XYZ file of N, CA and C in Angstrom:
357
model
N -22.458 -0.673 4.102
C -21.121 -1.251 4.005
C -20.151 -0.445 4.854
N -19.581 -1.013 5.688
C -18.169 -0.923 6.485
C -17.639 0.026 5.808
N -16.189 1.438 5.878
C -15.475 1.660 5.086
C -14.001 0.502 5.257
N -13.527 0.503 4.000
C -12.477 -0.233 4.177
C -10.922 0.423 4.876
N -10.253 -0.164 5.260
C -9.225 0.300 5.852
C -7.941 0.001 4.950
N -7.106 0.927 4.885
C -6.206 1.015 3.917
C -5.012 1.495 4.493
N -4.251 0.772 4.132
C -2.509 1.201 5.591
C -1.714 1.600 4.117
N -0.444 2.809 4.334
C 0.011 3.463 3.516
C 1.294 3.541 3.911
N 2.540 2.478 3.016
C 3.810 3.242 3.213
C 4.598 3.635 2.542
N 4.848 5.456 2.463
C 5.445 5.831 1.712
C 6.087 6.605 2.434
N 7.547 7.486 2.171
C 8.545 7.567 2.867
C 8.479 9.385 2.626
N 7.547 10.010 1.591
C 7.629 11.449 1.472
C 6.587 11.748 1.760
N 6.264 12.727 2.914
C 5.195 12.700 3.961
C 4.248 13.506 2.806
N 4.707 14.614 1.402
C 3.639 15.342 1.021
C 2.644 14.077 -0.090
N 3.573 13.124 -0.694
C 2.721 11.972 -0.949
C 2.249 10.959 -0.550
N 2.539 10.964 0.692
C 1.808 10.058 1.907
C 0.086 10.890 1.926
N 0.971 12.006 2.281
C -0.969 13.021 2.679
C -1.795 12.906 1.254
N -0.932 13.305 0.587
C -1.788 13.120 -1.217
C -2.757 11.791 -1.104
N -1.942 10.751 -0.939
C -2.498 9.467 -1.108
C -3.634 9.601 -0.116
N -3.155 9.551 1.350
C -4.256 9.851 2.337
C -5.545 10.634 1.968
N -5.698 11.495 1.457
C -6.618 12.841 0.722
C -7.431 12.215 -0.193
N -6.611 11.316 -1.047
C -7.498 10.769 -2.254
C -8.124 9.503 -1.686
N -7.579 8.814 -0.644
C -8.252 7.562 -0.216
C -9.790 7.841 0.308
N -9.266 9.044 1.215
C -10.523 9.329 2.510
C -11.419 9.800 1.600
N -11.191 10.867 0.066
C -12.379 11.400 -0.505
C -13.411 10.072 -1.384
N -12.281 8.886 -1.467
C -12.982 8.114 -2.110
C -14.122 7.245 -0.889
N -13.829 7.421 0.954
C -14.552 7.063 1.309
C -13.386 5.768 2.195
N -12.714 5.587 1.481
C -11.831 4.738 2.811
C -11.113 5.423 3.853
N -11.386 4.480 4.737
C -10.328 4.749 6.151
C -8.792 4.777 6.052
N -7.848 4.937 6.810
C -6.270 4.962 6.722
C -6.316 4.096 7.700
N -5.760 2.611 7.618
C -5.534 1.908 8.742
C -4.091 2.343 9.195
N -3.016 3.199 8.554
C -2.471 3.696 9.229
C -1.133 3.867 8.383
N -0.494 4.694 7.814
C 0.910 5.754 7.100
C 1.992 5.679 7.802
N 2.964 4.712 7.202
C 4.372 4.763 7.878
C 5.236 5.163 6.898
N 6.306 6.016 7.486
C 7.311 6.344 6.635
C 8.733 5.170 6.213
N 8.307 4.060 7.144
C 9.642 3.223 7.414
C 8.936 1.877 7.487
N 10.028 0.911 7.055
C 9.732 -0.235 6.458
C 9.438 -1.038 7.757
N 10.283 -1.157 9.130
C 10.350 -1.418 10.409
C 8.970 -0.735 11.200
N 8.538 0.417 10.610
C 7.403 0.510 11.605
C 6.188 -0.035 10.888
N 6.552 -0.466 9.857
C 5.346 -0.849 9.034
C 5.106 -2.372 9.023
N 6.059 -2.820 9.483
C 6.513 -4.377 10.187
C 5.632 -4.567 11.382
N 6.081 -3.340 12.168
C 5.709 -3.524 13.336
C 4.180 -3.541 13.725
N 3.476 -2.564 12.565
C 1.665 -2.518 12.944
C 1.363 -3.600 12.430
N 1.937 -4.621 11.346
C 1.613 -5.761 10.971
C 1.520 -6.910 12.041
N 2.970 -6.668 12.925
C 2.689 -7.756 13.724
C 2.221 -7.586 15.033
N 1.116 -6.315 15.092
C 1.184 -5.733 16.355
C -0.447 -6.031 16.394
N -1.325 -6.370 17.878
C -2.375 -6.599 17.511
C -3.391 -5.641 17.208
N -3.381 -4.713 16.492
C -4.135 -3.851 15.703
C -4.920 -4.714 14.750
N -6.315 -4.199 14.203
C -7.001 -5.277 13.079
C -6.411 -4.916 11.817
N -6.257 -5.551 11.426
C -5.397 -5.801 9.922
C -6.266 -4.747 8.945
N -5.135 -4.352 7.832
C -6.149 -3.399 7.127
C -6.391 -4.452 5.847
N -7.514 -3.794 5.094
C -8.376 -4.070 3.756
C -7.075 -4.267 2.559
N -6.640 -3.736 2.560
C -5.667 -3.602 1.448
C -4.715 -2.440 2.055
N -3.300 -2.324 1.393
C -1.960 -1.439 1.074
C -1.672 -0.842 -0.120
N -1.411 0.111 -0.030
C -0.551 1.217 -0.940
C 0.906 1.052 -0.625
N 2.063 0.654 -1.396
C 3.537 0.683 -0.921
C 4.146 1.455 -2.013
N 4.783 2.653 -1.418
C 6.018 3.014 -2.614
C 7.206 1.311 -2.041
N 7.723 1.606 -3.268
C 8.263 0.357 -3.234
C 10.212 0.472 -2.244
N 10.437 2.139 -2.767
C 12.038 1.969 -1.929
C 11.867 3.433 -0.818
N 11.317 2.966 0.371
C 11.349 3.382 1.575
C 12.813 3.827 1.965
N 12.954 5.547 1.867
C 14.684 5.625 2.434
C 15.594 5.285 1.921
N 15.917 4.456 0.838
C 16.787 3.826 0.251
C 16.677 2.029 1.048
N 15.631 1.780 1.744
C 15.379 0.685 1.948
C 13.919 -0.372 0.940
N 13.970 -1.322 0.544
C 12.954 -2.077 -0.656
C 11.699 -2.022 0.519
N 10.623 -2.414 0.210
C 9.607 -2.286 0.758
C 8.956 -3.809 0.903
N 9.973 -4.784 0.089
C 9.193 -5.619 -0.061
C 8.911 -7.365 1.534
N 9.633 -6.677 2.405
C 9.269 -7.577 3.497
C 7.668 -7.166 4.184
N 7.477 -5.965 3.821
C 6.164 -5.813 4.219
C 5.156 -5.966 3.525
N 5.274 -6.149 1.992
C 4.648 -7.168 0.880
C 4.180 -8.522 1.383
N 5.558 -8.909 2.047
C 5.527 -10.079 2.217
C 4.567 -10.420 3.243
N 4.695 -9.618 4.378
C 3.558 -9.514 5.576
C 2.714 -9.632 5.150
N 2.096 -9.371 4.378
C 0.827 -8.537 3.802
C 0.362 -10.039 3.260
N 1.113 -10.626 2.163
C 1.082 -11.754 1.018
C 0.384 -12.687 2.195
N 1.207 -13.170 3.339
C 0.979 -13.737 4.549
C -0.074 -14.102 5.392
N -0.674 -12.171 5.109
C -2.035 -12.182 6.043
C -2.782 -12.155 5.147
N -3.121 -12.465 3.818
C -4.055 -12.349 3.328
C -4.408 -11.388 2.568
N -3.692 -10.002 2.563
C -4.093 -8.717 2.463
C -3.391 -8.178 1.410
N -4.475 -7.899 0.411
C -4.111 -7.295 -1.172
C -3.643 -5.699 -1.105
N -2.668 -5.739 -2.288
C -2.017 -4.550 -1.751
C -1.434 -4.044 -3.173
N -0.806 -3.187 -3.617
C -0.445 -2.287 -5.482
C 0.602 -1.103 -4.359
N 1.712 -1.397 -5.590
C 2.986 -0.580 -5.726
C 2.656 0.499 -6.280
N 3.382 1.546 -5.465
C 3.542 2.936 -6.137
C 5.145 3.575 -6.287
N 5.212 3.402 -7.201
C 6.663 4.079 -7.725
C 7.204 4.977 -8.794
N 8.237 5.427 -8.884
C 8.396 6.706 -9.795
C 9.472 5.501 -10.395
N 9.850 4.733 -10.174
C 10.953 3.977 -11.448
C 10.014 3.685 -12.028
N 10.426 3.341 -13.596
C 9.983 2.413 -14.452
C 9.720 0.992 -14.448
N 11.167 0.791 -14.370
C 11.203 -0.764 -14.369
C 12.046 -1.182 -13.194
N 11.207 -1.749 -12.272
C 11.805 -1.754 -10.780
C 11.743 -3.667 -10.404
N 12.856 -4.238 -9.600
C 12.791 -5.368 -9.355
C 11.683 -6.172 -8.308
N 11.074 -7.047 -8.980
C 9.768 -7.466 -8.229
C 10.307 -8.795 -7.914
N 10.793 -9.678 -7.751
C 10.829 -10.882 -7.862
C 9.855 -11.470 -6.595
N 9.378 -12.297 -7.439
C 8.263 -12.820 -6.190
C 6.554 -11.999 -6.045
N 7.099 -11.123 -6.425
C 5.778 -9.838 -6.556
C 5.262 -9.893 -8.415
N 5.731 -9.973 -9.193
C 5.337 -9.670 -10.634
C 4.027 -9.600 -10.635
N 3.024 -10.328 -10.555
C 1.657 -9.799 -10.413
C 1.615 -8.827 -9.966
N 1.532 -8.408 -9.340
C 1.052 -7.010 -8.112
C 0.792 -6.055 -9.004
N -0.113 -5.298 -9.113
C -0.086 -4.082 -9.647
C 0.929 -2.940 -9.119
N 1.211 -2.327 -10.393
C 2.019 -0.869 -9.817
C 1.460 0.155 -10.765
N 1.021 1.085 -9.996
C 0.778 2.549 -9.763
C 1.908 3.678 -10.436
N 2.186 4.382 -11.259
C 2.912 5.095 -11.518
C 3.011 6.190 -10.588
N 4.068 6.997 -10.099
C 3.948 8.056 -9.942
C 4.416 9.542 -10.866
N 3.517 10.594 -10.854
C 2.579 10.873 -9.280
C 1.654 9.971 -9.827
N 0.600 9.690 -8.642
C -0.656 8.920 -8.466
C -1.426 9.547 -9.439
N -2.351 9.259 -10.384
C -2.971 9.202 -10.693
C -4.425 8.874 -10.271
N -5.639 9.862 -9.583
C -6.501 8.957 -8.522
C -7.949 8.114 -9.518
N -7.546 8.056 -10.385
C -8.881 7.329 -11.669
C -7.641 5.888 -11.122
N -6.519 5.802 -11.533
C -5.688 4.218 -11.422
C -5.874 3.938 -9.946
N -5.414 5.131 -9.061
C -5.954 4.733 -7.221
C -7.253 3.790 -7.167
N -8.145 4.698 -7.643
C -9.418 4.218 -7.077
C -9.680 2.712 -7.776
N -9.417 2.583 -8.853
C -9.564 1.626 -9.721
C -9.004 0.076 -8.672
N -7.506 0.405 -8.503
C -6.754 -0.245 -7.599
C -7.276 -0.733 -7.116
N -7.581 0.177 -5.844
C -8.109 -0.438 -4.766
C -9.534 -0.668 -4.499
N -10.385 -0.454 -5.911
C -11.595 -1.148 -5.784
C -11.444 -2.541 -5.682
N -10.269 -3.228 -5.922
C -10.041 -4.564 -6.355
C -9.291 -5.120 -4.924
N -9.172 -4.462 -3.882
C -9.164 -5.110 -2.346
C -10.320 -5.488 -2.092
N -11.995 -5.019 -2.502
C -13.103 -6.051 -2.150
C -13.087 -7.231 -2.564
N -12.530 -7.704 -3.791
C -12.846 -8.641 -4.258
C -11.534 -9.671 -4.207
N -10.693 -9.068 -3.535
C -10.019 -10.335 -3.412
C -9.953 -10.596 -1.971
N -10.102 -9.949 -1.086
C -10.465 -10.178 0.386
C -11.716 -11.015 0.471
């Protein structure tokens, strides 16, 4: 089996690498870690191969995360919120899983075992 590819945007580079660390030990690839909602736009619509699934903290900078949800919703590509609020506004998203922070990597892995099966 392929490893899967997994694109990551979170906006604090030491839980960007965290996440990165726990993905790669579980055996996935990083299709690629943006700190910003615009560059994370941009590998979406850029012709790079699409990744397996996403990791999103949900407020990038004081910017929502959720147009690149939306990308994502678009292409097909399953994806789980990571956030330190509690109770954060989803509209349109309510399914989605969310991730507490810090990460927890038993809920990570769990997560994103569930990009095989919906891809």
């Amino acid at each position: 089996m392929k490893s899967s590819r997994v694109m990551i945007v979170q906006d604090e580079a030491l839980v960007a690498m965290m996440v990165e660390d726990m993905l790669g030990d579980m055996g996935y690839e990083i299709a690629g870690s943006f700190g910003a909602v615009h560059d994370a736009l941009a590998f979406l619509g850029s012709d790079q191969p699409r990744p397996d699934g996403a990791v999103l903290d949900v407020n990038i900078g004081g910017e929502m995360v959720f147009p690149v949800a939306e990308a994502l919703r678009e292409q097909g590509v399953p994806f789980v919120f990571a956030t330190g609020y509690g109770d954060l506004p989803r509209k349109g998203f309510e399914s989605v899983e969310v991730l507490a922070k810090p990460i927890n990597i038993g809920a990570l892995r769990q997560a994103v075992g569930k990009f095989h099966s919906e891809n």
